[in-house]
PDB file of N, CA, C and O in Angstrom:
ATOM      1  N   LYS A  16     100.533 112.505  81.782  1.00 58.00           N
ATOM      2  CA  LYS A  16      99.645 111.704  82.613  1.00 58.00           C
ATOM      3  C   LYS A  16     100.395 110.535  83.244  1.00 58.00           C
ATOM      4  O   LYS A  16     100.098 110.139  84.357  1.00 58.00           O
ATOM      5  N   ASN A  17     101.376 109.976  82.547  1.00 70.00           N
ATOM      6  CA  ASN A  17     102.139 108.855  83.082  1.00 70.00           C
ATOM      7  C   ASN A  17     102.993 109.262  84.282  1.00 70.00           C
ATOM      8  O   ASN A  17     103.373 108.430  85.079  1.00 70.00           O
ATOM      9  N   LEU A  18     103.306 110.534  84.382  1.00 75.00           N
ATOM     10  CA  LEU A  18     104.140 111.004  85.475  1.00 75.00           C
ATOM     11  C   LEU A  18     103.338 111.355  86.723  1.00 75.00           C
ATOM     12  O   LEU A  18     103.918 111.593  87.780  1.00 75.00           O
ATOM     13  N   ARG A  19     102.035 111.382  86.616  1.00 80.00           N
ATOM     14  CA  ARG A  19     101.207 111.791  87.752  1.00 80.00           C
ATOM     15  C   ARG A  19     101.485 110.987  89.028  1.00 80.00           C
ATOM     16  O   ARG A  19     101.651 111.577  90.099  1.00 80.00           O
ATOM     17  N   PRO A  20     101.556 109.644  88.968  1.00 80.00           N
ATOM     18  CA  PRO A  20     101.850 108.899  90.200  1.00 80.00           C
ATOM     19  C   PRO A  20     103.209 109.266  90.812  1.00 80.00           C
ATOM     20  O   PRO A  20     103.335 109.350  92.031  1.00 80.00           O
ATOM     21  N   VAL A  21     104.182 109.510  89.974  1.00 85.00           N
ATOM     22  CA  VAL A  21     105.510 109.882  90.469  1.00 85.00           C
ATOM     23  C   VAL A  21     105.461 111.245  91.139  1.00 85.00           C
ATOM     24  O   VAL A  21     106.028 111.440  92.229  1.00 85.00           O
ATOM     25  N   VAL A  22     104.767 112.169  90.527  1.00 91.00           N
ATOM     26  CA  VAL A  22     104.641 113.511  91.097  1.00 91.00           C
ATOM     27  C   VAL A  22     103.869 113.453  92.416  1.00 91.00           C
ATOM     28  O   VAL A  22     104.241 114.103  93.400  1.00 91.00           O
ATOM     29  N   MET A  23     102.812 112.672  92.470  1.00 91.00           N
ATOM     30  CA  MET A  23     102.042 112.517  93.707  1.00 91.00           C
ATOM     31  C   MET A  23     102.918 111.946  94.819  1.00 91.00           C
ATOM     32  O   MET A  23     102.875 112.409  95.956  1.00 91.00           O
ATOM     33  N   GLU A  24     103.708 110.938  94.480  1.00 94.00           N
ATOM     34  CA  GLU A  24     104.591 110.333  95.477  1.00 94.00           C
ATOM     35  C   GLU A  24     105.566 111.366  96.029  1.00 94.00           C
ATOM     36  O   GLU A  24     105.757 111.470  97.242  1.00 94.00           O
ATOM     37  N   ARG A  25     106.174 112.142  95.161  1.00 95.00           N
ATOM     38  CA  ARG A  25     107.130 113.174  95.601  1.00 95.00           C
ATOM     39  C   ARG A  25     106.445 114.244  96.456  1.00 95.00           C
ATOM     40  O   ARG A  25     107.010 114.709  97.437  1.00 95.00           O
ATOM     41  N   MET A  26     105.225 114.601  96.082  1.00 96.00           N
ATOM     42  CA  MET A  26     104.487 115.596  96.845  1.00 96.00           C
ATOM     43  C   MET A  26     104.174 115.067  98.251  1.00 96.00           C
ATOM     44  O   MET A  26     104.341 115.772  99.253  1.00 96.00           O
ATOM     45  N   ILE A  27     103.746 113.821  98.322  1.00 97.00           N
ATOM     46  CA  ILE A  27     103.447 113.203  99.616  1.00 97.00           C
ATOM     47  C   ILE A  27     104.703 113.122 100.470  1.00 97.00           C
ATOM     48  O   ILE A  27     104.677 113.415 101.666  1.00 97.00           O
ATOM     49  N   GLN A  28     105.818 112.754  99.869  1.00 97.00           N
ATOM     50  CA  GLN A  28     107.075 112.687 100.615  1.00 97.00           C
ATOM     51  C   GLN A  28     107.477 114.068 101.133  1.00 97.00           C
ATOM     52  O   GLN A  28     107.930 114.204 102.277  1.00 97.00           O
ATOM     53  N   ALA A  29     107.307 115.079 100.310  1.00 97.00           N
ATOM     54  CA  ALA A  29     107.648 116.444 100.733  1.00 97.00           C
ATOM     55  C   ALA A  29     106.766 116.882 101.895  1.00 97.00           C
ATOM     56  O   ALA A  29     107.248 117.488 102.862  1.00 97.00           O
ATOM     57  N   MET A  30     105.483 116.556 101.822  1.00 97.00           N
ATOM     58  CA  MET A  30     104.568 116.917 102.903  1.00 97.00           C
ATOM     59  C   MET A  30     104.996 116.239 104.207  1.00 97.00           C
ATOM     60  O   MET A  30     104.996 116.860 105.270  1.00 97.00           O
ATOM     61  N   ALA A  31     105.336 114.973 104.102  1.00 97.00           N
ATOM     62  CA  ALA A  31     105.751 114.234 105.296  1.00 97.00           C
ATOM     63  C   ALA A  31     107.018 114.837 105.894  1.00 97.00           C
ATOM     64  O   ALA A  31     107.125 114.985 107.114  1.00 97.00           O
ATOM     65  N   ARG A  32     107.955 115.205 105.047  1.00 97.00           N
ATOM     66  CA  ARG A  32     109.196 115.810 105.533  1.00 97.00           C
ATOM     67  C   ARG A  32     108.953 117.173 106.183  1.00 97.00           C
ATOM     68  O   ARG A  32     109.732 117.604 107.024  1.00 97.00           O
ATOM     69  N   GLN A  33     107.870 117.824 105.796  1.00 97.00           N
ATOM     70  CA  GLN A  33     107.490 119.103 106.409  1.00 97.00           C
ATOM     71  C   GLN A  33     106.720 118.897 107.711  1.00 97.00           C
ATOM     72  O   GLN A  33     106.332 119.862 108.365  1.00 97.00           O
ATOM     73  N   GLY A  34     106.484 117.650 108.063  1.00 97.00           N
ATOM     74  CA  GLY A  34     105.753 117.351 109.282  1.00 97.00           C
ATOM     75  C   GLY A  34     104.251 117.273 109.106  1.00 97.00           C
ATOM     76  O   GLY A  34     103.511 117.143 110.074  1.00 97.00           O
ATOM     77  N   LYS A  35     103.785 117.338 107.876  1.00 98.00           N
ATOM     78  CA  LYS A  35     102.345 117.275 107.586  1.00 98.00           C
ATOM     79  C   LYS A  35     101.936 115.814 107.381  1.00 98.00           C
ATOM     80  O   LYS A  35     101.433 115.424 106.333  1.00 98.00           O
ATOM     81  N   ILE A  36     102.155 115.017 108.414  1.00 98.00           N
ATOM     82  CA  ILE A  36     101.958 113.573 108.324  1.00 98.00           C
ATOM     83  C   ILE A  36     100.503 113.222 108.048  1.00 98.00           C
ATOM     84  O   ILE A  36     100.217 112.397 107.168  1.00 98.00           O
ATOM     85  N   ASP A  37      99.577 113.822 108.766  1.00 97.00           N
ATOM     86  CA  ASP A  37      98.161 113.495 108.570  1.00 97.00           C
ATOM     87  C   ASP A  37      97.691 113.830 107.160  1.00 97.00           C
ATOM     88  O   ASP A  37      96.958 113.050 106.545  1.00 97.00           O
ATOM     89  N   ASP A  38      98.130 114.957 106.624  1.00 97.00           N
ATOM     90  CA  ASP A  38      97.764 115.329 105.250  1.00 97.00           C
ATOM     91  C   ASP A  38      98.371 114.343 104.247  1.00 97.00           C
ATOM     92  O   ASP A  38      97.706 113.936 103.293  1.00 97.00           O
ATOM     93  N   ALA A  39      99.612 113.974 104.488  1.00 97.00           N
ATOM     94  CA  ALA A  39     100.282 113.016 103.590  1.00 97.00           C
ATOM     95  C   ALA A  39      99.581 111.660 103.645  1.00 97.00           C
ATOM     96  O   ALA A  39      99.411 111.007 102.611  1.00 97.00           O
ATOM     97  N   LEU A  40      99.154 111.260 104.819  1.00 97.00           N
ATOM     98  CA  LEU A  40      98.458 109.975 104.950  1.00 97.00           C
ATOM     99  C   LEU A  40      97.105 109.989 104.249  1.00 97.00           C
ATOM    100  O   LEU A  40      96.701 108.982 103.664  1.00 97.00           O
ATOM    101  N   LYS A  41      96.406 111.105 104.289  1.00 96.00           N
ATOM    102  CA  LYS A  41      95.121 111.208 103.583  1.00 96.00           C
ATOM    103  C   LYS A  41      95.320 110.993 102.082  1.00 96.00           C
ATOM    104  O   LYS A  41      94.565 110.255 101.444  1.00 96.00           O
ATOM    105  N   LEU A  42      96.330 111.642 101.533  1.00 95.00           N
ATOM    106  CA  LEU A  42      96.603 111.473 100.099  1.00 95.00           C
ATOM    107  C   LEU A  42      97.035 110.048  99.788  1.00 95.00           C
ATOM    108  O   LEU A  42      96.644 109.467  98.767  1.00 95.00           O
ATOM    109  N   THR A  43      97.829 109.476 100.676  1.00 95.00           N
ATOM    110  CA  THR A  43      98.287 108.100 100.474  1.00 95.00           C
ATOM    111  C   THR A  43      97.107 107.134 100.518  1.00 95.00           C
ATOM    112  O   THR A  43      97.033 106.215  99.698  1.00 95.00           O
ATOM    113  N   ASP A  44      96.194 107.352 101.454  1.00 94.00           N
ATOM    114  CA  ASP A  44      95.009 106.489 101.525  1.00 94.00           C
ATOM    115  C   ASP A  44      94.173 106.582 100.251  1.00 94.00           C
ATOM    116  O   ASP A  44      93.598 105.584  99.812  1.00 94.00           O
ATOM    117  N   ASN A  45      94.118 107.753  99.640  1.00 91.00           N
ATOM    118  CA  ASN A  45      93.412 107.900  98.363  1.00 91.00           C
ATOM    119  C   ASN A  45      94.082 107.060  97.279  1.00 91.00           C
ATOM    120  O   ASN A  45      93.400 106.440  96.463  1.00 91.00           O
ATOM    121  N   LEU A  46      95.406 107.045  97.268  1.00 90.00           N
ATOM    122  CA  LEU A  46      96.127 106.228  96.282  1.00 90.00           C
ATOM    123  C   LEU A  46      95.911 104.743  96.539  1.00 90.00           C
ATOM    124  O   LEU A  46      95.744 103.958  95.611  1.00 90.00           O
ATOM    125  N   ILE A  47      95.910 104.356  97.805  1.00 91.00           N
ATOM    126  CA  ILE A  47      95.704 102.950  98.165  1.00 91.00           C
ATOM    127  C   ILE A  47      94.329 102.480  97.692  1.00 91.00           C
ATOM    128  O   ILE A  47      94.185 101.356  97.206  1.00 91.00           O
ATOM    129  N   ALA A  48      93.343 103.346  97.790  1.00 90.00           N
ATOM    130  CA  ALA A  48      91.983 102.992  97.363  1.00 90.00           C
ATOM    131  C   ALA A  48      91.912 102.684  95.871  1.00 90.00           C
ATOM    132  O   ALA A  48      91.030 101.942  95.429  1.00 90.00           O
ATOM    133  N   LEU A  49      92.853 103.217  95.112  1.00 86.00           N
ATOM    134  CA  LEU A  49      92.870 102.984  93.668  1.00 86.00           C
ATOM    135  C   LEU A  49      93.570 101.684  93.278  1.00 86.00           C
ATOM    136  O   LEU A  49      93.426 101.219  92.154  1.00 86.00           O
ATOM    137  N   GLU A  50      94.333 101.107  94.206  1.00 84.00           N
ATOM    138  CA  GLU A  50      95.064  99.874  93.913  1.00 84.00           C
ATOM    139  C   GLU A  50      94.182  98.656  94.137  1.00 84.00           C
ATOM    140  O   GLU A  50      93.195  98.704  94.868  1.00 84.00           O
ATOM    141  N   LYS A  51      94.594  97.535  93.549  1.00 80.00           N
ATOM    142  CA  LYS A  51      93.899  96.277  93.789  1.00 80.00           C
ATOM    143  C   LYS A  51      94.078  95.896  95.247  1.00 80.00           C
ATOM    144  O   LYS A  51      95.192  95.905  95.771  1.00 80.00           O
ATOM    145  N   LYS A  52      92.988  95.565  95.877  1.00 79.00           N
ATOM    146  CA  LYS A  52      92.995  95.362  97.332  1.00 79.00           C
ATOM    147  C   LYS A  52      93.915  94.224  97.780  1.00 79.00           C
ATOM    148  O   LYS A  52      94.585  94.334  98.802  1.00 79.00           O
ATOM    149  N   ASP A  53      93.961  93.145  97.058  1.00 76.00           N
ATOM    150  CA  ASP A  53      94.730  91.987  97.512  1.00 76.00           C
ATOM    151  C   ASP A  53      96.171  91.962  97.010  1.00 76.00           C
ATOM    152  O   ASP A  53      97.005  91.295  97.598  1.00 76.00           O
ATOM    153  N   THR A  54      96.443  92.664  95.924  1.00 74.00           N
ATOM    154  CA  THR A  54      97.787  92.564  95.349  1.00 74.00           C
ATOM    155  C   THR A  54      98.529  93.889  95.281  1.00 74.00           C
ATOM    156  O   THR A  54      99.744  93.894  95.078  1.00 74.00           O
ATOM    157  N   GLY A  55      97.826  95.006  95.427  1.00 83.00           N
ATOM    158  CA  GLY A  55      98.490  96.299  95.355  1.00 83.00           C
ATOM    159  C   GLY A  55      99.420  96.510  96.538  1.00 83.00           C
ATOM    160  O   GLY A  55      99.097  96.135  97.663  1.00 83.00           O
ATOM    161  N   TRP A  56     100.570  97.087  96.282  1.00 90.00           N
ATOM    162  CA  TRP A  56     101.518  97.294  97.373  1.00 90.00           C
ATOM    163  C   TRP A  56     102.281  98.614  97.259  1.00 90.00           C
ATOM    164  O   TRP A  56     102.812  99.101  98.247  1.00 90.00           O
ATOM    165  N   TRP A  57     102.345  99.213  96.096  1.00 90.00           N
ATOM    166  CA  TRP A  57     103.181 100.393  95.910  1.00 90.00           C
ATOM    167  C   TRP A  57     102.762 101.552  96.818  1.00 90.00           C
ATOM    168  O   TRP A  57     103.591 102.151  97.500  1.00 90.00           O
ATOM    169  N   SER A  58     101.490 101.833  96.852  1.00 93.00           N
ATOM    170  CA  SER A  58     101.012 102.923  97.702  1.00 93.00           C
ATOM    171  C   SER A  58     101.121 102.563  99.181  1.00 93.00           C
ATOM    172  O   SER A  58     101.313 103.436 100.021  1.00 93.00           O
ATOM    173  N   LEU A  59     101.027 101.281  99.483  1.00 94.00           N
ATOM    174  CA  LEU A  59     101.208 100.854 100.867  1.00 94.00           C
ATOM    175  C   LEU A  59     102.629 101.119 101.352  1.00 94.00           C
ATOM    176  O   LEU A  59     102.834 101.536 102.489  1.00 94.00           O
ATOM    177  N   GLN A  60     103.611 100.896 100.485  1.00 96.00           N
ATOM    178  CA  GLN A  60     104.984 101.163 100.911  1.00 96.00           C
ATOM    179  C   GLN A  60     105.184 102.649 101.137  1.00 96.00           C
ATOM    180  O   GLN A  60     105.930 103.053 102.015  1.00 96.00           O
ATOM    181  N   LEU A  61     104.481 103.468 100.361  1.00 97.00           N
ATOM    182  CA  LEU A  61     104.554 104.907 100.567  1.00 97.00           C
ATOM    183  C   LEU A  61     103.933 105.278 101.920  1.00 97.00           C
ATOM    184  O   LEU A  61     104.490 106.082 102.667  1.00 97.00           O
ATOM    185  N   LYS A  62     102.812 104.642 102.256  1.00 97.00           N
ATOM    186  CA  LYS A  62     102.177 104.895 103.552  1.00 97.00           C
ATOM    187  C   LYS A  62     103.108 104.483 104.693  1.00 97.00           C
ATOM    188  O   LYS A  62     103.248 105.212 105.680  1.00 97.00           O
ATOM    189  N   ALA A  63     103.731 103.331 104.559  1.00 98.00           N
ATOM    190  CA  ALA A  63     104.665 102.877 105.596  1.00 98.00           C
ATOM    191  C   ALA A  63     105.807 103.870 105.760  1.00 98.00           C
ATOM    192  O   ALA A  63     106.226 104.170 106.880  1.00 98.00           O
ATOM    193  N   TRP A  64     106.291 104.397 104.655  1.00 98.00           N
ATOM    194  CA  TRP A  64     107.377 105.382 104.701  1.00 98.00           C
ATOM    195  C   TRP A  64     106.920 106.657 105.417  1.00 98.00           C
ATOM    196  O   TRP A  64     107.647 107.198 106.252  1.00 98.00           O
ATOM    197  N   VAL A  65     105.705 107.127 105.083  1.00 98.00           N
ATOM    198  CA  VAL A  65     105.170 108.337 105.718  1.00 98.00           C
ATOM    199  C   VAL A  65     105.029 108.114 107.230  1.00 98.00           C
ATOM    200  O   VAL A  65     105.413 108.973 108.032  1.00 98.00           O
ATOM    201  N   LEU A  66     104.514 106.965 107.610  1.00 98.00           N
ATOM    202  CA  LEU A  66     104.361 106.660 109.031  1.00 98.00           C
ATOM    203  C   LEU A  66     105.726 106.641 109.735  1.00 98.00           C
ATOM    204  O   LEU A  66     105.871 107.141 110.851  1.00 98.00           O
ATOM    205  N   ARG A  67     106.718 106.090 109.066  1.00 97.00           N
ATOM    206  CA  ARG A  67     108.073 106.059 109.633  1.00 97.00           C
ATOM    207  C   ARG A  67     108.622 107.468 109.789  1.00 97.00           C
ATOM    208  O   ARG A  67     109.211 107.813 110.812  1.00 97.00           O
ATOM    209  N   GLU A  68     108.391 108.308 108.792  1.00 97.00           N
ATOM    210  CA  GLU A  68     108.832 109.700 108.876  1.00 97.00           C
ATOM    211  C   GLU A  68     108.163 110.413 110.049  1.00 97.00           C
ATOM    212  O   GLU A  68     108.756 111.299 110.651  1.00 97.00           O
ATOM    213  N   GLY A  69     106.942 110.019 110.360  1.00 97.00           N
ATOM    214  CA  GLY A  69     106.205 110.621 111.455  1.00 97.00           C
ATOM    215  C   GLY A  69     106.462 109.946 112.795  1.00 97.00           C
ATOM    216  O   GLY A  69     105.748 110.206 113.758  1.00 97.00           O
ATOM    217  N   ALA A  70     107.477 109.078 112.837  1.00 97.00           N
ATOM    218  CA  ALA A  70     107.866 108.362 114.062  1.00 97.00           C
ATOM    219  C   ALA A  70     106.743 107.475 114.597  1.00 97.00           C
ATOM    220  O   ALA A  70     106.650 107.230 115.796  1.00 97.00           O
ATOM    221  N   ARG A  71     105.899 107.004 113.700  1.00 97.00           N
ATOM    222  CA  ARG A  71     104.831 106.074 114.077  1.00 97.00           C
ATOM    223  C   ARG A  71     105.284 104.678 113.657  1.00 97.00           C
ATOM    224  O   ARG A  71     104.753 104.061 112.749  1.00 97.00           O
ATOM    225  N   LEU A  72     106.311 104.216 114.349  1.00 97.00           N
ATOM    226  CA  LEU A  72     107.041 103.028 113.925  1.00 97.00           C
ATOM    227  C   LEU A  72     106.223 101.746 114.008  1.00 97.00           C
ATOM    228  O   LEU A  72     106.345 100.884 113.127  1.00 97.00           O
ATOM    229  N   ASP A  73     105.418 101.589 115.039  1.00 97.00           N
ATOM    230  CA  ASP A  73     104.598 100.378 115.143  1.00 97.00           C
ATOM    231  C   ASP A  73     103.611 100.281 113.986  1.00 97.00           C
ATOM    232  O   ASP A  73     103.443  99.214 113.386  1.00 97.00           O
ATOM    233  N   GLU A  74     102.972 101.392 113.663  1.00 98.00           N
ATOM    234  CA  GLU A  74     102.029 101.415 112.543  1.00 98.00           C
ATOM    235  C   GLU A  74     102.750 101.141 111.228  1.00 98.00           C
ATOM    236  O   GLU A  74     102.254 100.407 110.377  1.00 98.00           O
ATOM    237  N   SER A  75     103.909 101.734 111.085  1.00 98.00           N
ATOM    238  CA  SER A  75     104.701 101.534 109.873  1.00 98.00           C
ATOM    239  C   SER A  75     105.065 100.061 109.702  1.00 98.00           C
ATOM    240  O   SER A  75     104.934  99.499 108.619  1.00 98.00           O
ATOM    241  N   ALA A  76     105.504  99.430 110.776  1.00 98.00           N
ATOM    242  CA  ALA A  76     105.880  98.018 110.719  1.00 98.00           C
ATOM    243  C   ALA A  76     104.700  97.143 110.307  1.00 98.00           C
ATOM    244  O   ALA A  76     104.858  96.209 109.508  1.00 98.00           O
ATOM    245  N   LYS A  77     103.518  97.456 110.799  1.00 97.00           N
ATOM    246  CA  LYS A  77     102.329  96.677 110.435  1.00 97.00           C
ATOM    247  C   LYS A  77     102.021  96.798 108.946  1.00 97.00           C
ATOM    248  O   LYS A  77     101.643  95.824 108.296  1.00 97.00           O
ATOM    249  N   VAL A  78     102.196  97.990 108.411  1.00 97.00           N
ATOM    250  CA  VAL A  78     101.942  98.185 106.979  1.00 97.00           C
ATOM    251  C   VAL A  78     102.976  97.409 106.162  1.00 97.00           C
ATOM    252  O   VAL A  78     102.637  96.754 105.172  1.00 97.00           O
ATOM    253  N   TYR A  79     104.241  97.452 106.588  1.00 97.00           N
ATOM    254  CA  TYR A  79     105.268  96.673 105.893  1.00 97.00           C
ATOM    255  C   TYR A  79     104.962  95.179 105.950  1.00 97.00           C
ATOM    256  O   TYR A  79     105.167  94.459 104.965  1.00 97.00           O
ATOM    257  N   GLU A  80     104.437  94.691 107.070  1.00 96.00           N
ATOM    258  CA  GLU A  80     104.045  93.283 107.173  1.00 96.00           C
ATOM    259  C   GLU A  80     102.933  92.949 106.185  1.00 96.00           C
ATOM    260  O   GLU A  80     102.943  91.883 105.564  1.00 96.00           O
ATOM    261  N   THR A  81     101.989  93.857 106.013  1.00 93.00           N
ATOM    262  CA  THR A  81     100.916  93.664 105.041  1.00 93.00           C
ATOM    263  C   THR A  81     101.493  93.562 103.627  1.00 93.00           C
ATOM    264  O   THR A  81     101.057  92.720 102.831  1.00 93.00           O
ATOM    265  N   ILE A  82     102.476  94.387 103.339  1.00 93.00           N
ATOM    266  CA  ILE A  82     103.106  94.354 102.016  1.00 93.00           C
ATOM    267  C   ILE A  82     103.763  92.996 101.775  1.00 93.00           C
ATOM    268  O   ILE A  82     103.595  92.392 100.711  1.00 93.00           O
ATOM    269  N   VAL A  83     104.493  92.507 102.756  1.00 94.00           N
ATOM    270  CA  VAL A  83     105.159  91.205 102.621  1.00 94.00           C
ATOM    271  C   VAL A  83     104.125  90.108 102.364  1.00 94.00           C
ATOM    272  O   VAL A  83     104.309  89.262 101.487  1.00 94.00           O
ATOM    273  N   GLU A  84     103.026  90.150 103.110  1.00 90.00           N
ATOM    274  CA  GLU A  84     101.970  89.159 102.916  1.00 90.00           C
ATOM    275  C   GLU A  84     101.416  89.213 101.498  1.00 90.00           C
ATOM    276  O   GLU A  84     101.188  88.172 100.870  1.00 90.00           O
ATOM    277  N   ARG A  85     101.204  90.409 100.991  1.00 88.00           N
ATOM    278  CA  ARG A  85     100.666  90.536  99.627  1.00 88.00           C
ATOM    279  C   ARG A  85     101.653  90.043  98.582  1.00 88.00           C
ATOM    280  O   ARG A  85     101.268  89.441  97.584  1.00 88.00           O
ATOM    281  N   LEU A  86     102.917  90.301  98.803  1.00 88.00           N
ATOM    282  CA  LEU A  86     103.924  89.891  97.832  1.00 88.00           C
ATOM    283  C   LEU A  86     104.149  88.387  97.838  1.00 88.00           C
ATOM    284  O   LEU A  86     104.598  87.822  96.839  1.00 88.00           O
ATOM    285  N   GLU A  87     103.834  87.745  98.945  1.00 86.00           N
ATOM    286  CA  GLU A  87     103.998  86.296  99.036  1.00 86.00           C
ATOM    287  C   GLU A  87     102.883  85.537  98.329  1.00 86.00           C
ATOM    288  O   GLU A  87     102.999  84.347  98.098  1.00 86.00           O
ATOM    289  N   LYS A  88     101.784  86.223  98.002  1.00 77.00           N
ATOM    290  CA  LYS A  88     100.645  85.562  97.342  1.00 77.00           C
ATOM    291  C   LYS A  88     100.973  85.233  95.912  1.00 77.00           C
ATOM    292  O   LYS A  88     101.639  85.830  95.211  1.00 77.00           O
TER     293      LYS A  88
END
């Protein structure tokens, strides 16, 4: 059970590398919903990575900015 988040992350990364960006983002959004809204950042960095893999650079940059803001709190 402790490995589930790691396995999910690898699965999402594999999907993104296969070009299944929208599917990977859906799974990532599910993980984000499980994190604390104001302080969670791990799943957000995964979303930013998926967006970058999908060449959605502006969206990716915005997510990274959100992460920085959360980490500064």
